[in-house]
Amino acid sequence: LFLCALLGTLYSVPPFRLKRFPTSAALCISAVRGFVINFGFAAHAALLFKTTESLVSLPLRCWLVASFYTVYGIVIALAKDVPDVTGDAKFGIRSFSVRMGQKFIMTLASRMLAGLHFAVAGLLAILSFDSNPIPRLIAAACASYAGMSVIKERAKIDPSDSEQA
């Protein structure tokens, strides 16, 4: 929690205000929403209940969940500024959306999100050969559906319309 508070402070408070810099902002958001919270909670619980001896020996699922939410955090960091391009440009904030264009960033973020869901689906399908095939195959089908939904819904959005983006 201390690391989350520290990064949140550095993100928002002058003189640091890391949110002014797109790369720093994306790293803060993905670190806090992704890795720090998810990995930190899993590590704390595992060490507290003595199910592991060290952070390195945490189960693979802990690393995978933290990795999933880290990528998800990057998607959030990219997509969050798409509707704010007019204001960001007006106030000299050079967000990724201002620098590269709303359409490009929205396409990149949606492809990353869809790809993330398809990667999870593939991993679950592969793991279903090991044990628990039915629940893992159901979860893989749901993850595939989520990936397809992202693609379908993205096609309906005009990134330059701040009401839709």
mmCIF file of C-alpha atoms in Angstrom:
data_model
loop_
_atom_site.group_PDB
_atom_site.id
_atom_site.type_symbol
_atom_site.label_atom_id
_atom_site.label_comp_id
_atom_site.label_asym_id
_atom_site.label_seq_id
_atom_site.Cartn_x
_atom_site.Cartn_y
_atom_site.Cartn_z
ATOM 1 C CA LEU A 1 0.000 0.000 0.000
ATOM 2 C CA PHE A 2 2.860 2.357 0.732
ATOM 3 C CA LEU A 3 4.218 1.920 -2.804
ATOM 4 C CA CYS A 4 0.749 2.624 -4.275
ATOM 5 C CA ALA A 5 0.444 5.784 -2.188
ATOM 6 C CA LEU A 6 3.943 6.898 -3.154
ATOM 7 C CA LEU A 7 3.353 6.363 -6.881
ATOM 8 C CA GLY A 8 -0.064 8.037 -6.660
ATOM 9 C CA THR A 9 1.510 11.051 -4.989
ATOM 10 C CA LEU A 10 4.301 11.281 -7.554
ATOM 11 C CA TYR A 11 1.671 10.955 -10.309
ATOM 12 C CA SER A 12 -0.498 13.841 -9.085
ATOM 13 C CA VAL A 13 1.344 16.256 -6.808
ATOM 14 C CA PRO A 14 3.611 19.133 -7.874
ATOM 15 C CA PRO A 15 6.496 19.411 -8.429
ATOM 16 C CA PHE A 16 6.536 15.838 -9.730
ATOM 17 C CA ARG A 17 3.129 15.517 -11.471
ATOM 18 C CA LEU A 18 4.279 12.532 -13.508
ATOM 19 C CA LYS A 19 0.914 12.548 -15.287
ATOM 20 C CA ARG A 20 2.316 15.387 -17.428
ATOM 21 C CA PHE A 21 4.609 12.889 -19.142
ATOM 22 C CA PRO A 22 2.847 10.121 -21.094
ATOM 23 C CA THR A 23 5.430 7.408 -20.493
ATOM 24 C CA SER A 24 5.744 8.153 -16.771
ATOM 25 C CA ALA A 25 1.965 8.324 -16.442
ATOM 26 C CA ALA A 26 1.508 4.989 -18.226
ATOM 27 C CA LEU A 27 4.160 3.336 -16.083
ATOM 28 C CA CYS A 28 2.610 4.658 -12.847
ATOM 29 C CA ILE A 29 -0.891 3.565 -13.806
ATOM 30 C CA SER A 30 0.131 0.114 -15.009
ATOM 31 C CA ALA A 31 2.444 -0.410 -12.040
ATOM 32 C CA VAL A 32 -0.182 0.500 -9.448
ATOM 33 C CA ARG A 33 -3.280 -1.002 -11.070
ATOM 34 C CA GLY A 34 -1.391 -3.969 -12.375
ATOM 35 C CA PHE A 35 1.671 -5.276 -10.733
ATOM 36 C CA VAL A 36 1.941 -3.615 -7.329
ATOM 37 C CA ILE A 37 -1.618 -4.270 -6.157
ATOM 38 C CA ASN A 38 -2.071 -7.769 -7.582
ATOM 39 C CA PHE A 39 1.406 -9.138 -6.991
ATOM 40 C CA GLY A 40 1.687 -7.384 -3.642
ATOM 41 C CA PHE A 41 -1.581 -8.842 -2.391
ATOM 42 C CA ALA A 42 -0.683 -12.353 -3.568
ATOM 43 C CA ALA A 43 2.788 -12.130 -2.059
ATOM 44 C CA HIS A 44 1.473 -10.773 1.226
ATOM 45 C CA ALA A 45 -1.172 -13.503 1.502
ATOM 46 C CA ALA A 46 1.277 -16.262 0.558
ATOM 47 C CA LEU A 47 3.892 -15.106 3.038
ATOM 48 C CA LEU A 48 1.318 -14.441 5.768
ATOM 49 C CA PHE A 49 -0.207 -17.910 5.460
ATOM 50 C CA LYS A 50 3.201 -19.486 4.874
ATOM 51 C CA THR A 51 2.247 -21.109 1.567
ATOM 52 C CA THR A 52 5.568 -20.043 0.064
ATOM 53 C CA GLU A 53 9.082 -19.465 1.320
ATOM 54 C CA SER A 54 9.955 -16.488 -0.873
ATOM 55 C CA LEU A 55 8.545 -14.182 -3.531
ATOM 56 C CA VAL A 56 10.395 -16.092 -6.245
ATOM 57 C CA SER A 57 8.584 -19.304 -5.336
ATOM 58 C CA LEU A 58 5.086 -17.803 -5.632
ATOM 59 C CA PRO A 59 2.783 -19.918 -7.802
ATOM 60 C CA LEU A 60 2.762 -19.186 -11.525
ATOM 61 C CA ARG A 61 -0.865 -18.029 -11.292
ATOM 62 C CA CYS A 62 0.214 -15.090 -9.091
ATOM 63 C CA TRP A 63 2.746 -13.974 -11.682
ATOM 64 C CA LEU A 64 0.200 -14.427 -14.481
ATOM 65 C CA VAL A 65 -2.510 -12.410 -12.720
ATOM 66 C CA ALA A 66 -0.034 -9.613 -11.988
ATOM 67 C CA SER A 67 1.141 -9.685 -15.623
ATOM 68 C CA PHE A 68 -2.442 -9.630 -16.944
ATOM 69 C CA TYR A 69 -3.359 -6.587 -14.877
ATOM 70 C CA THR A 70 -0.101 -4.833 -15.730
ATOM 71 C CA VAL A 71 -0.954 -5.041 -19.438
ATOM 72 C CA TYR A 72 -4.540 -4.071 -18.589
ATOM 73 C CA GLY A 73 -3.158 -1.040 -16.750
ATOM 74 C CA ILE A 74 -1.182 -0.047 -19.854
ATOM 75 C CA VAL A 75 -4.404 -0.247 -21.889
ATOM 76 C CA ILE A 76 -6.126 1.992 -19.346
ATOM 77 C CA ALA A 77 -3.213 4.428 -19.401
ATOM 78 C CA LEU A 78 -3.379 4.653 -23.193
ATOM 79 C CA ALA A 79 -7.153 4.858 -23.567
ATOM 80 C CA LYS A 80 -7.922 7.240 -20.699
ATOM 81 C CA ASP A 81 -6.696 10.302 -22.601
ATOM 82 C CA VAL A 82 -8.466 9.617 -25.914
ATOM 83 C CA PRO A 83 -11.571 11.695 -25.055
ATOM 84 C CA ASP A 84 -9.457 14.517 -23.550
ATOM 85 C CA VAL A 85 -7.384 15.353 -26.633
ATOM 86 C CA THR A 86 -8.864 18.840 -27.141
ATOM 87 C CA GLY A 87 -8.229 19.933 -23.559
ATOM 88 C CA ASP A 88 -4.829 18.261 -23.411
ATOM 89 C CA ALA A 89 -3.710 20.011 -26.612
ATOM 90 C CA LYS A 90 -5.106 23.344 -25.382
ATOM 91 C CA PHE A 91 -3.139 23.130 -22.119
ATOM 92 C CA GLY A 92 0.041 21.754 -23.686
ATOM 93 C CA ILE A 93 -0.263 18.251 -22.280
ATOM 94 C CA ARG A 94 1.430 16.006 -24.824
ATOM 95 C CA SER A 95 -0.426 12.780 -24.088
ATOM 96 C CA PHE A 96 -0.035 9.799 -26.386
ATOM 97 C CA SER A 97 -3.432 10.665 -27.891
ATOM 98 C CA VAL A 98 -2.294 14.217 -28.687
ATOM 99 C CA ARG A 99 1.046 13.072 -30.120
ATOM 100 C CA MET A 100 -0.081 10.031 -32.103
ATOM 101 C CA GLY A 101 -3.768 10.692 -32.711
ATOM 102 C CA GLN A 102 -6.934 9.436 -31.104
ATOM 103 C CA LYS A 103 -7.660 6.796 -33.715
ATOM 104 C CA PHE A 104 -4.184 5.273 -33.516
ATOM 105 C CA ILE A 105 -4.195 5.118 -29.702
ATOM 106 C CA MET A 106 -7.746 3.749 -29.530
ATOM 107 C CA THR A 107 -6.867 1.089 -32.101
ATOM 108 C CA LEU A 108 -3.655 0.195 -30.262
ATOM 109 C CA ALA A 109 -5.401 -0.001 -26.879
ATOM 110 C CA SER A 110 -8.282 -2.105 -28.185
ATOM 111 C CA ARG A 111 -5.916 -4.479 -29.997
ATOM 112 C CA MET A 112 -3.832 -4.853 -26.857
ATOM 113 C CA LEU A 113 -6.946 -5.587 -24.812
ATOM 114 C CA ALA A 114 -8.314 -8.084 -27.343
ATOM 115 C CA GLY A 115 -4.875 -9.698 -27.648
ATOM 116 C CA LEU A 116 -4.643 -9.952 -23.876
ATOM 117 C CA HIS A 117 -7.956 -11.814 -23.721
ATOM 118 C CA PHE A 118 -6.973 -14.111 -26.599
ATOM 119 C CA ALA A 119 -3.633 -14.849 -24.893
ATOM 120 C CA VAL A 120 -5.463 -15.797 -21.691
ATOM 121 C CA ALA A 121 -7.841 -17.988 -23.712
ATOM 122 C CA GLY A 122 -4.921 -19.762 -25.367
ATOM 123 C CA LEU A 123 -3.101 -20.266 -22.086
ATOM 124 C CA LEU A 124 -6.222 -21.657 -20.418
ATOM 125 C CA ALA A 125 -6.821 -23.995 -23.352
ATOM 126 C CA ILE A 126 -3.250 -25.283 -23.109
ATOM 127 C CA LEU A 127 -3.510 -25.691 -19.342
ATOM 128 C CA SER A 128 -6.766 -27.628 -19.734
ATOM 129 C CA PHE A 129 -4.732 -30.602 -20.963
ATOM 130 C CA ASP A 130 -3.019 -30.752 -17.580
ATOM 131 C CA SER A 131 -5.930 -30.836 -15.136
ATOM 132 C CA ASN A 132 -9.443 -29.467 -14.595
ATOM 133 C CA PRO A 133 -10.276 -29.375 -18.307
ATOM 134 C CA ILE A 134 -13.953 -28.339 -18.143
ATOM 135 C CA PRO A 135 -13.627 -25.184 -15.974
ATOM 136 C CA ARG A 136 -10.505 -24.095 -17.858
ATOM 137 C CA LEU A 137 -12.125 -24.626 -21.259
ATOM 138 C CA ILE A 138 -15.193 -22.661 -20.125
ATOM 139 C CA ALA A 139 -12.929 -19.855 -18.903
ATOM 140 C CA ALA A 140 -11.006 -19.997 -22.216
ATOM 141 C CA ALA A 141 -14.262 -19.673 -24.163
ATOM 142 C CA CYS A 142 -15.282 -16.699 -21.991
ATOM 143 C CA ALA A 143 -11.908 -15.019 -22.511
ATOM 144 C CA SER A 144 -12.227 -15.561 -26.284
ATOM 145 C CA TYR A 145 -15.697 -14.058 -26.207
ATOM 146 C CA ALA A 146 -14.352 -11.054 -24.284
ATOM 147 C CA GLY A 147 -11.630 -10.565 -26.913
ATOM 148 C CA MET A 148 -14.151 -10.766 -29.747
ATOM 149 C CA SER A 149 -16.445 -8.339 -27.915
ATOM 150 C CA VAL A 150 -13.635 -5.797 -27.655
ATOM 151 C CA ILE A 151 -13.098 -5.975 -31.414
ATOM 152 C CA LYS A 152 -16.822 -5.749 -32.169
ATOM 153 C CA GLU A 153 -17.488 -2.839 -29.799
ATOM 154 C CA ARG A 154 -14.367 -0.931 -30.910
ATOM 155 C CA ALA A 155 -15.712 -0.893 -34.471
ATOM 156 C CA LYS A 156 -18.715 1.118 -33.239
ATOM 157 C CA ILE A 157 -16.667 3.856 -31.551
ATOM 158 C CA ASP A 158 -15.506 7.086 -33.154
ATOM 159 C CA PRO A 159 -12.406 8.050 -31.132
ATOM 160 C CA SER A 160 -12.745 11.709 -32.118
ATOM 161 C CA ASP A 161 -16.198 11.884 -30.474
ATOM 162 C CA SER A 162 -15.492 12.430 -26.782
ATOM 163 C CA GLU A 163 -18.993 11.193 -25.906
ATOM 164 C CA GLN A 164 -18.178 7.762 -27.382
ATOM 165 C CA ALA A 165 -14.474 7.379 -26.621
#
